[in-house]
Tab-separated table of C-alpha atoms in Angstrom:
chain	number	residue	atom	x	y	z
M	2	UNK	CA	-10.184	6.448	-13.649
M	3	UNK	CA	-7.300	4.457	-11.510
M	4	UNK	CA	-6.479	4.783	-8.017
M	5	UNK	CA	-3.586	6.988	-6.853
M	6	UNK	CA	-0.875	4.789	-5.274
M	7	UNK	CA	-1.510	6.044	-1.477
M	8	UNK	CA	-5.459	5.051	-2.382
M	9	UNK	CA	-4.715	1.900	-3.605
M	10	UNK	CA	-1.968	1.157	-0.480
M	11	UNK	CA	-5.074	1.800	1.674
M	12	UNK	CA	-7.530	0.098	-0.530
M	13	UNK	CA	-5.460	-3.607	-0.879
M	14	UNK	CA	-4.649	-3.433	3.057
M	15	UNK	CA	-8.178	-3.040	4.332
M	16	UNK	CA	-9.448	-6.116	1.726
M	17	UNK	CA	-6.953	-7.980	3.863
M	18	UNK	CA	-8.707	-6.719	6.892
M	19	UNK	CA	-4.722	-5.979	7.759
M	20	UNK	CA	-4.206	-3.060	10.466
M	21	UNK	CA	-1.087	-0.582	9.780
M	22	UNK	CA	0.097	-2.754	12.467
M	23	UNK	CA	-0.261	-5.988	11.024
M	24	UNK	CA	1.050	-4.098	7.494
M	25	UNK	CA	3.900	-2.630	9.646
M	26	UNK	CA	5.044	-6.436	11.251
M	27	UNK	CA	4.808	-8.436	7.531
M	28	UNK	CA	7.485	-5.634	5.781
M	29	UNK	CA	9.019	-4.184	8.637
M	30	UNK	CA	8.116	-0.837	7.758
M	31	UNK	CA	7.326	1.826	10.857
M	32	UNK	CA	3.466	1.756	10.900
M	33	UNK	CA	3.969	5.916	10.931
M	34	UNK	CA	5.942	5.650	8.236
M	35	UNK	CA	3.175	3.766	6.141
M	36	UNK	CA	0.356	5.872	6.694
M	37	UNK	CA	2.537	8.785	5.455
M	38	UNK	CA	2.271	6.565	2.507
M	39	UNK	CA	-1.306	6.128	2.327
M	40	UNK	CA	-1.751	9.742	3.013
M	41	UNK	CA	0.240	10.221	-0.263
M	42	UNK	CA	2.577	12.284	1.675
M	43	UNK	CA	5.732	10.137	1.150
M	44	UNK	CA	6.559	8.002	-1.321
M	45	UNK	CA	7.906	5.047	-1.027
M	46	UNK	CA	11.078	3.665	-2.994
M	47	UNK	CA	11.048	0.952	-5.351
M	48	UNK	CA	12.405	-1.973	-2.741
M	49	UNK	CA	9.480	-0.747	-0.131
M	50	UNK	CA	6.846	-0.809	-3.126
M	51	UNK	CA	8.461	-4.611	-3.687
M	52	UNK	CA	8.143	-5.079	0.297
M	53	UNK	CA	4.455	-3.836	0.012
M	54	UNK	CA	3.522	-5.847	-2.586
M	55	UNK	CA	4.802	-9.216	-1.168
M	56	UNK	CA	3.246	-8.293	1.881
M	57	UNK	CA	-0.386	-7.559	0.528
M	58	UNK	CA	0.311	-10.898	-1.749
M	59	UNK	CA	-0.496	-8.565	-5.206
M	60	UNK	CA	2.132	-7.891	-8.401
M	61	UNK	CA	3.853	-4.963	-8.195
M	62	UNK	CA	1.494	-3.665	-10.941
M	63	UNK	CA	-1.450	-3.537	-8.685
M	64	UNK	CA	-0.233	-0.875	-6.365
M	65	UNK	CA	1.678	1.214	-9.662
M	66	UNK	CA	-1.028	1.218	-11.951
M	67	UNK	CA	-3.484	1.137	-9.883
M	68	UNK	CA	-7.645	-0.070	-10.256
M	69	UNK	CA	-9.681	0.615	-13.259
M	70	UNK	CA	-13.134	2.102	-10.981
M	71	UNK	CA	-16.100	3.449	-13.542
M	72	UNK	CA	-16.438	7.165	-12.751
């Protein structure tokens, strides 16, 4: 089963041990703003997915298509 994008958001950033904050200072992003994201109540357009993805140092892929987890 793969991650939702909001999960996976979450997921990368606390590997990084990175607060909204510190999430919120790399892309310039409101930190409100990206925990609407994690809470998969916004979603974000393709230049703040690109933004996102630099910041957490991942492809692009990683936050689209998600993990494969065993269910």
């Amino acid at each position: 089963m793969k991650q939702e994008f909001h999960t996976q958001l979450r997921l990368l950033r606390e590997e990084r041990n990175m607060t909204l904050e510190d999430l919120s200072l790399k892309t310039r992003i409101g930190a409100r703003k990206l925990e609407q994201y994690e809470a998969g109540t916004e979603v974000p357009s393709v230049q703040t997915i690109l933004k996102l993805s630099n910041a957490l140092e991942v492809p692009v892929s990683n936050l689209l298509d998600g993990l494969q987890v065993n269910s």
